[in-house]
XYZ file of N, CA and C in Angstrom:
660
model
N 0.841 -1.195 0.000
C 0.000 0.000 0.000
C 0.874 1.243 0.000
N 0.586 2.164 -0.859
C 1.363 3.396 -0.944
C 1.182 4.244 0.307
N 2.186 5.089 0.565
C 2.158 5.926 1.768
C 0.914 6.790 1.833
N 0.535 7.401 0.712
C -0.624 8.286 0.734
C -1.869 7.534 1.174
N -1.993 6.268 0.791
C -3.141 5.467 1.195
C -3.106 5.204 2.699
N -1.935 4.889 3.208
C -1.797 4.638 4.643
C -2.208 5.863 5.442
N -1.779 7.030 4.980
C -2.093 8.258 5.698
C -3.586 8.540 5.666
N -4.204 8.299 4.541
C -5.639 8.545 4.436
C -6.437 7.590 5.327
N -6.055 6.329 5.357
C -6.750 5.362 6.199
C -6.547 5.694 7.670
N -5.310 6.000 8.046
C -5.032 6.385 9.431
C -5.827 7.621 9.820
N -5.939 8.557 8.891
C -6.662 9.786 9.177
C -8.122 9.549 9.477
N -8.694 8.476 8.931
C -10.099 8.197 9.163
C -10.351 7.556 10.527
N -9.344 6.957 11.112
C -9.592 6.190 12.332
C -8.864 6.667 13.580
N -7.836 7.509 13.467
C -7.119 7.894 14.673
C -6.312 9.152 14.503
N -5.883 9.692 15.628
C -5.047 10.885 15.644
C -3.618 10.566 15.221
N -3.300 9.299 15.024
C -1.938 8.906 14.662
C -1.449 9.610 13.407
N -2.383 9.970 12.528
C -1.993 10.640 11.300
C -1.309 11.972 11.581
N -1.635 12.592 12.722
C -0.944 13.816 13.127
C 0.237 13.523 14.032
N 0.078 12.568 14.954
C 1.095 12.339 15.960
C 2.323 11.639 15.404
N 2.156 10.818 14.367
C 3.284 10.031 13.894
C 3.702 10.351 12.471
N 2.983 11.257 11.798
C 3.313 11.577 10.413
C 3.390 13.079 10.223
N 4.555 13.665 10.499
C 4.731 15.088 10.315
C 4.468 15.505 8.884
N 4.680 14.574 7.948
C 4.565 14.953 6.556
C 3.187 15.432 6.171
N 2.137 14.986 6.858
C 0.800 15.485 6.559
C 0.757 16.988 6.778
N 1.411 17.437 7.835
C 1.393 18.862 8.148
C 2.178 19.683 7.149
N 2.984 19.036 6.338
C 3.755 19.787 5.361
C 2.897 20.207 4.171
N 1.721 19.597 4.010
C 0.823 20.048 2.957
C 0.192 21.358 3.400
N 0.410 22.411 2.659
C -0.190 23.695 2.981
C -1.554 23.745 2.300
N -2.601 23.569 3.081
C -3.951 23.508 2.530
C -4.473 24.916 2.263
N -4.652 25.248 0.997
C -5.163 26.563 0.623
C -4.055 27.578 0.458
N -4.288 28.536 -0.425
C -3.284 29.574 -0.696
C -3.693 30.934 -0.138
N -4.936 31.338 -0.344
C -5.466 32.598 0.165
C -4.616 33.802 -0.266
N -4.291 33.826 -1.544
C -3.577 34.941 -2.139
C -3.839 34.911 -3.646
N -3.422 35.956 -4.336
C -3.591 36.022 -5.784
C -2.239 36.312 -6.417
N -2.230 36.427 -7.735
C -0.998 36.758 -8.441
C -0.657 38.240 -8.325
N -1.592 39.041 -7.834
C -1.342 40.469 -7.693
C -0.320 40.718 -6.595
N 0.682 41.540 -6.894
C 1.727 41.847 -5.925
C 1.273 42.972 -5.002
N 1.717 42.928 -3.752
C 1.286 43.925 -2.778
C 1.903 45.296 -3.043
N 3.083 45.328 -3.668
C 3.731 46.597 -3.997
C 4.843 46.952 -3.025
N 5.834 47.624 -3.523
C 7.002 47.986 -2.716
C 6.596 48.848 -1.521
N 7.073 48.463 -0.336
C 6.808 49.217 0.873
C 5.488 48.903 1.542
N 4.693 47.988 0.966
C 3.392 47.642 1.555
C 3.425 46.217 2.116
N 2.434 45.920 2.945
C 2.351 44.618 3.607
C 0.926 44.083 3.474
N 0.814 42.795 3.198
C -0.486 42.132 3.183
C -0.510 41.078 4.285
N -1.425 41.218 5.251
C -1.576 40.251 6.339
C -2.880 39.491 6.141
N -2.821 38.172 6.198
C -3.987 37.332 5.934
C -4.175 36.299 7.040
N -5.394 36.202 7.554
C -5.773 35.135 8.477
C -6.736 34.211 7.739
N -6.648 32.904 7.997
C -7.539 31.986 7.288
C -7.887 30.764 8.128
N -9.028 30.176 7.811
C -9.445 28.885 8.361
C -9.664 27.932 7.190
N -9.219 26.666 7.370
C -9.398 25.648 6.345
C -9.904 24.367 6.986
N -10.910 23.761 6.368
C -11.357 22.424 6.750
C -10.840 21.438 5.715
N -10.474 20.245 6.167
C -9.877 19.254 5.259
C -10.657 17.947 5.331
N -11.096 17.478 4.171
C -11.830 16.231 4.040
C -10.922 15.168 3.426
N -10.977 13.936 3.944
C -10.192 12.825 3.400
C -11.102 11.903 2.597
N -10.628 11.485 1.428
C -11.384 10.542 0.607
C -10.471 9.399 0.185
N -10.977 8.169 0.310
C -10.185 7.006 -0.095
C -11.095 5.824 -0.391
N -10.964 5.267 -1.573
C -11.658 4.044 -1.966
C -13.170 4.135 -1.720
N -13.760 5.264 -2.096
C -15.195 5.432 -1.976
C -15.674 5.949 -0.634
N -14.782 6.049 0.334
C -15.135 6.551 1.652
C -14.652 7.990 1.796
N -15.417 8.790 2.554
C -15.061 10.197 2.740
C -15.350 10.620 4.169
N -14.474 11.453 4.737
C -14.635 11.887 6.115
C -13.976 13.235 6.335
N -14.713 14.157 6.988
C -14.091 15.413 7.400
C -13.136 15.102 8.544
N -11.870 15.515 8.440
C -10.873 15.053 9.398
C -10.068 16.143 10.087
N -9.705 17.235 9.389
C -8.781 18.197 9.961
C -9.329 19.619 9.958
N -8.887 20.390 10.952
C -9.060 21.840 10.974
C -7.683 22.486 10.833
N -7.645 23.636 10.224
C -6.380 24.334 10.008
C -6.594 25.847 10.151
N -5.901 26.460 11.095
C -5.890 27.908 11.230
C -4.526 28.422 10.815
N -4.497 29.558 10.133
C -3.210 30.062 9.676
C -3.146 31.569 9.560
N -1.930 32.049 9.565
C -1.626 33.462 9.354
C -0.490 33.549 8.345
N -0.585 34.485 7.403
C 0.523 34.698 6.477
C 0.673 36.182 6.188
N 1.905 36.562 5.911
C 2.217 37.968 5.649
C 3.111 38.075 4.434
N 2.757 38.993 3.534
C 3.584 39.277 2.369
C 4.195 40.662 2.493
N 5.523 40.731 2.423
C 6.247 41.992 2.533
C 6.720 42.416 1.142
N 6.285 43.571 0.687
C 6.645 44.033 -0.649
C 8.013 44.703 -0.677
N 8.979 44.052 -1.301
C 10.327 44.605 -1.428
C 10.562 45.212 -2.810
N 9.633 45.013 -3.702
C 9.717 45.562 -5.052
C 8.349 45.470 -5.687
N 8.188 46.078 -6.840
C 6.881 46.033 -7.499
C 6.513 44.622 -7.949
N 7.510 43.780 -8.164
C 7.244 42.409 -8.595
C 7.957 41.380 -7.724
N 8.243 41.753 -6.465
C 8.918 40.816 -5.564
C 8.406 40.978 -4.141
N 8.048 39.853 -3.519
C 7.612 39.821 -2.124
C 8.339 38.707 -1.388
N 8.428 38.859 -0.077
C 8.819 37.758 0.801
C 7.597 37.411 1.621
N 7.191 36.126 1.575
C 5.981 35.707 2.287
C 6.348 34.718 3.396
N 5.771 34.964 4.572
C 5.979 34.113 5.743
C 4.618 33.616 6.202
N 4.537 32.330 6.539
C 3.239 31.746 6.893
C 3.371 30.794 8.081
N 2.387 30.847 8.984
C 2.308 29.929 10.126
C 0.950 29.243 10.097
N 0.943 27.920 10.290
C -0.311 27.160 10.314
C -0.348 26.211 11.499
N -1.568 25.970 11.982
C -1.805 24.988 13.033
C -2.857 24.009 12.526
N -2.484 22.731 12.431
C -3.350 21.688 11.881
C -3.683 20.697 12.989
N -4.996 20.369 13.174
C -5.337 19.402 14.212
C -6.539 18.565 13.811
N -6.603 17.362 14.361
C -7.680 16.424 14.069
C -8.999 16.975 14.604
N -10.098 16.809 13.898
C -11.361 17.475 14.216
C -11.923 17.088 15.586
N -11.658 15.890 16.067
C -12.211 15.445 17.344
C -11.313 15.761 18.533
N -10.219 16.466 18.297
C -9.297 16.828 19.365
C -9.140 18.342 19.402
N -8.505 18.846 20.457
C -8.302 20.275 20.579
C -7.137 20.768 19.750
N -7.117 22.076 19.570
C -6.045 22.681 18.785
C -4.678 22.418 19.426
N -4.658 22.194 20.737
C -3.401 21.918 21.426
C -2.803 20.572 21.102
N -3.572 19.676 20.495
C -3.076 18.350 20.130
C -2.615 18.279 18.676
N -2.517 19.424 18.025
C -2.139 19.424 16.617
C -0.657 19.651 16.392
N -0.318 19.999 15.171
C 1.062 20.267 14.766
C 1.127 21.642 14.120
N 2.150 22.393 14.463
C 2.389 23.700 13.842
C 3.435 23.559 12.752
N 3.320 24.383 11.742
C 4.404 24.434 10.768
C 4.535 25.829 10.192
N 5.709 26.110 9.690
C 6.025 27.439 9.179
C 6.552 27.326 7.765
N 6.262 28.337 6.974
C 6.691 28.386 5.579
C 7.253 29.774 5.275
N 8.315 29.816 4.490
C 8.902 31.098 4.103
C 9.481 30.984 2.702
N 9.294 32.037 1.905
C 9.830 32.003 0.558
C 9.435 33.224 -0.257
N 10.069 33.428 -1.394
C 9.777 34.580 -2.239
C 8.567 34.359 -3.137
N 7.972 35.458 -3.545
C 6.902 35.455 -4.537
C 7.297 36.458 -5.618
N 7.304 36.005 -6.862
C 7.751 36.829 -7.981
C 6.613 36.954 -8.982
N 6.254 38.163 -9.326
C 5.101 38.381 -10.186
C 5.445 38.991 -11.528
N 4.475 38.968 -12.426
C 4.634 39.574 -13.735
C 4.062 40.992 -13.713
N 4.321 41.727 -14.759
C 3.947 43.138 -14.826
C 2.446 43.361 -14.753
N 1.668 42.453 -15.345
C 0.216 42.649 -15.400
C -0.524 42.069 -14.188
N 0.209 41.520 -13.207
C -0.389 40.962 -11.982
C -1.310 39.777 -12.247
N -1.103 39.067 -13.356
C -1.956 37.926 -13.673
C -1.282 36.585 -13.434
N 0.050 36.584 -13.334
C 0.797 35.350 -13.073
C 1.873 35.643 -12.036
N 2.012 34.746 -11.060
C 3.075 34.897 -10.059
C 3.602 33.519 -9.688
N 4.855 33.484 -9.255
C 5.505 32.249 -8.827
C 5.830 32.362 -7.342
N 5.293 31.443 -6.560
C 5.555 31.418 -5.121
C 6.461 30.218 -4.841
N 7.593 30.444 -4.164
C 8.612 29.404 -3.991
C 8.972 29.231 -2.512
N 8.037 28.725 -1.703
C 8.286 28.615 -0.264
C 8.915 27.280 0.147
N 9.629 27.326 1.266
C 10.125 26.143 1.949
C 9.354 26.033 3.266
N 9.021 24.810 3.693
C 8.238 24.641 4.917
C 8.817 23.542 5.784
N 8.525 23.632 7.095
C 8.948 22.601 8.044
C 7.967 22.544 9.206
N 7.848 21.362 9.835
C 7.000 21.198 11.012
C 7.729 21.700 12.244
N 6.960 22.207 13.212
C 7.514 22.676 14.484
C 6.947 21.802 15.592
N 7.590 20.672 15.833
C 7.103 19.730 16.834
C 8.225 19.402 17.803
N 7.943 19.537 19.099
C 8.950 19.307 20.129
C 9.452 17.867 20.093
N 10.774 17.719 20.108
C 11.377 16.396 20.138
C 11.512 15.730 18.790
N 11.114 16.407 17.742
C 11.209 15.824 16.393
C 12.193 16.624 15.560
N 12.933 15.929 14.719
C 13.882 16.596 13.851
C 13.183 17.343 12.737
N 13.811 18.380 12.256
C 13.228 19.189 11.189
C 13.221 18.423 9.870
N 12.099 18.464 9.189
C 11.966 17.882 7.859
C 11.528 18.997 6.930
N 12.343 19.285 5.928
C 12.068 20.418 5.057
C 11.457 19.971 3.734
N 10.534 20.805 3.256
C 9.876 20.566 1.979
C 9.925 21.834 1.135
N 9.917 21.641 -0.172
C 9.839 22.745 -1.124
C 8.464 22.670 -1.766
N 7.737 23.792 -1.752
C 6.337 23.811 -2.210
C 6.136 24.824 -3.343
N 6.718 24.631 -4.511
C 6.550 25.622 -5.589
C 5.109 25.690 -6.076
N 4.655 26.909 -6.360
C 3.287 27.131 -6.826
C 3.276 28.213 -7.895
N 2.323 28.092 -8.814
C 2.105 29.120 -9.834
C 0.690 29.636 -9.675
N 0.549 30.963 -9.551
C -0.768 31.574 -9.361
C -1.218 32.250 -10.655
N -2.406 31.873 -11.134
C -2.995 32.471 -12.329
C -4.252 33.234 -11.903
N -4.264 34.549 -12.065
C -5.384 35.364 -11.622
C -6.122 35.996 -12.792
N -7.449 35.894 -12.760
C -8.304 36.478 -13.793
C -9.222 37.505 -13.136
N -9.094 38.793 -13.469
C -10.000 39.806 -12.905
C -11.414 39.598 -13.431
N -12.402 39.735 -12.546
C -13.805 39.643 -12.943
C -14.449 41.021 -12.982
N -14.228 41.808 -11.936
C -14.660 43.199 -11.883
C -13.532 44.000 -11.244
N -13.768 45.254 -10.951
C -12.745 46.094 -10.324
C -12.306 45.534 -8.985
N -13.249 44.943 -8.238
C -12.952 44.484 -6.878
C -13.000 42.977 -6.685
N -13.145 42.213 -7.757
C -13.199 40.757 -7.615
C -12.317 40.063 -8.644
N -11.824 38.886 -8.269
C -11.007 38.102 -9.184
C -11.050 36.631 -8.792
N -10.635 35.764 -9.703
C -10.477 34.342 -9.449
C -9.002 33.981 -9.614
N -8.511 33.070 -8.763
C -7.112 32.637 -8.856
C -7.039 31.121 -8.822
N -6.409 30.544 -9.837
C -6.158 29.103 -9.901
C -4.686 28.873 -9.569
N -4.430 27.956 -8.622
C -3.052 27.739 -8.161
C -2.694 26.259 -8.128
N -1.965 25.766 -9.118
C -1.383 24.429 -9.003
C -0.071 24.514 -8.221
N 0.191 23.508 -7.373
C 1.434 23.503 -6.606
C 1.886 22.062 -6.382
N 3.134 21.910 -6.012
C 3.762 20.596 -5.925
C 4.529 20.499 -4.616
N 4.466 19.350 -3.974
C 5.181 19.141 -2.721
C 6.414 18.282 -2.987
N 7.597 18.830 -2.713
C 8.850 18.122 -2.958
C 9.595 17.965 -1.637
N 9.804 16.723 -1.210
C 10.542 16.472 0.023
C 12.029 16.697 -0.214
N 12.681 17.341 0.749
C 14.123 17.571 0.666
C 14.890 16.607 1.552
N 14.190 15.571 2.018
C 14.822 14.572 2.877
C 14.599 13.193 2.279
N 15.678 12.473 2.025
C 15.584 11.161 1.399
C 14.827 10.183 2.293
N 13.897 9.444 1.704
C 13.142 8.453 2.442
C 11.967 9.003 3.210
N 11.631 10.258 2.996
C 10.505 10.846 3.720
C 9.201 10.213 3.263
N 8.180 10.294 4.139
C 6.899 9.641 3.859
C 6.212 10.180 2.622
N 6.491 11.439 2.258
C 5.833 12.018 1.094
C 6.794 12.159 -0.076
N 7.643 11.147 -0.246
C 8.548 11.174 -1.388
C 7.784 11.009 -2.695
N 6.471 10.656 -2.608
C 5.661 10.492 -3.806
C 5.253 11.828 -4.422
N 5.472 12.936 -3.698
C 5.248 14.285 -4.223
C 3.801 14.555 -4.642
N 2.936 14.877 -3.702
C 1.541 15.207 -4.022
C 1.422 16.489 -4.845
N 0.367 16.552 -5.632
C 0.026 17.726 -6.429
C -1.201 18.382 -5.817
N -1.168 19.708 -5.664
C -2.309 20.442 -5.141
C -2.889 21.370 -6.197
N -4.220 21.438 -6.249
C -4.930 22.322 -7.173
C -5.919 23.150 -6.370
N -5.749 24.467 -6.352
C -6.610 25.343 -5.565
C -7.294 26.382 -6.447
N -8.544 26.679 -6.118
C -9.297 27.716 -6.815
C -9.885 28.651 -5.764
N -9.487 29.912 -5.823
C -9.951 30.872 -4.836
C -10.444 32.151 -5.478
N -11.259 32.876 -4.729
C -11.762 34.169 -5.185
C -11.248 35.264 -4.262
N -11.110 36.455 -4.805
C -10.781 37.626 -4.015
C -11.900 38.642 -4.167
N -12.477 39.073 -3.048
C -13.609 40.002 -3.075
C -13.255 41.203 -2.207
N -12.965 42.341 -2.835
C -12.588 43.534 -2.101
C -13.776 44.176 -1.406
N -13.585 44.622 -0.160
C -14.652 45.312 0.559
C -14.028 46.313 1.531
N -14.845 47.276 1.956
C -14.368 48.366 2.796
C -13.129 48.987 2.135
N -12.109 49.294 2.930
C -10.898 49.858 2.347
C -9.713 48.969 2.689
N -9.053 48.456 1.657
C -7.854 47.624 1.808
C -8.141 46.256 2.425
N -9.386 45.782 2.360
C -9.723 44.450 2.848
C -10.157 43.566 1.680
N -9.778 42.285 1.741
C -10.151 41.324 0.698
C -10.607 40.029 1.369
N -11.818 39.562 1.037
C -12.297 38.251 1.492
C -11.825 37.206 0.491
N -11.385 36.026 0.997
C -10.794 35.012 0.119
C -11.385 33.622 0.374
N -12.566 33.313 -0.176
C -13.077 31.937 -0.123
C -12.267 31.057 -1.074
N -12.071 29.783 -0.699
C -11.218 28.935 -1.539
C -11.545 27.456 -1.339
N -11.372 26.682 -2.412
C -11.460 25.225 -2.361
C -10.202 24.655 -3.011
N -9.914 23.378 -2.716
C -8.723 22.784 -3.299
C -8.722 21.274 -3.195
N -7.861 20.643 -3.965
C -7.722 19.190 -3.999
C -6.239 18.848 -4.031
N -5.829 17.906 -3.160
C -4.437 17.448 -3.124
C -4.415 15.936 -3.289
N -3.552 15.443 -4.166
C -3.519 14.004 -4.463
C -2.175 13.639 -5.074
N -1.884 12.348 -5.093
C -0.713 11.836 -5.800
C -1.187 11.329 -7.156
N -0.730 11.917 -8.262
C -1.187 11.493 -9.586
C -1.033 9.984 -9.792
N -2.111 9.356 -10.257
C -2.086 7.923 -10.517
C -2.405 7.053 -9.326
N -2.620 7.663 -8.139
C -2.914 6.897 -6.928
C -4.324 7.211 -6.418
N -4.891 6.275 -5.660
C -6.179 6.513 -5.010
C -5.968 7.407 -3.792
N -7.021 8.066 -3.365
C -6.961 8.869 -2.151
C -6.678 10.327 -2.437
N -7.338 11.206 -1.665
C -7.132 12.641 -1.868
C -7.541 13.423 -0.631
N -7.041 14.648 -0.533
C -7.457 15.621 0.466
C -8.270 16.692 -0.259
N -9.459 17.012 0.252
C -10.243 18.127 -0.288
C -10.303 19.208 0.778
N -9.887 20.425 0.431
C -9.893 21.516 1.407
C -10.842 22.636 0.982
N -11.429 23.275 1.984
C -12.342 24.402 1.749
C -12.135 25.383 2.903
N -12.189 26.663 2.596
C -11.945 27.608 3.675
C -12.199 29.049 3.280
N -11.880 29.929 4.219
C -12.098 31.351 4.025
C -10.959 32.132 4.679
N -10.429 33.100 3.948
C -9.399 33.975 4.476
C -9.813 35.432 4.350
N -9.138 36.289 5.104
C -9.367 37.730 5.015
C -8.021 38.436 5.036
N -7.782 39.290 4.048
C -6.504 39.998 3.923
C -6.674 41.482 4.191
N -5.678 42.042 4.854
C -5.622 43.478 5.101
C -4.317 44.006 4.531
N -4.412 44.956 3.645
C -3.236 45.551 2.997
C -2.978 46.915 3.599
N -1.753 47.144 4.067
C -1.442 48.417 4.717
C -0.003 48.824 4.426
N 0.361 50.034 4.861
C 1.687 50.545 4.600
C 1.663 51.567 3.473
N 2.656 52.419 3.443
C 2.755 53.439 2.407
C 3.693 52.967 1.293
N 3.258 53.112 0.030
C 4.115 52.713 -1.079
C 5.464 53.435 -1.014
N 6.552 52.687 -1.251
C 7.876 53.285 -1.274
C 8.142 53.909 -2.639
N 8.883 55.010 -2.651
C 9.222 55.653 -3.916
C 10.359 54.907 -4.611
């Protein structure tokens, strides 16, 4: 049985999927951002909640909750540094029984704000466990709908940087999110997504909502 199948089955029956498999936490469920760059001298802060459903061999179960915070710092008109913190925990347990992980990496955009490349590295933060690093490259494609709304499609790939890691099979993630501007400098970000290993049974389905606040004065 492939690793992804083992993780999905474990996720349906016990907390072991969190306690013994840090690699599950390395999947960053949801993006909650667009290809639009925040701009030099500005900052975008986003809080989000994500629910995660597990599906395997015809069976489906809501299994995980995920709370997260991420910040994009604009160092140029087409360059940002993004830092993200997430807390993932099994639905029948408290947030204190989950796993935290952090992600950091650059985001590089195009002139028209319709395509961007996000290149983060992530690791779990669990006491007594060694660090396991992953590379999570993503491409964001944004289509404006109106002045204040847009859709963003984000394919991304999970690459383990440690030989023999449980997720050496490299899952693929596909996310579709909307950005809805409201008030001043606020954006609501509903999103859905699917993560799976191509050619294998089993998948993670994520759904959630984020809210972004953009602040700071543009640098000259």
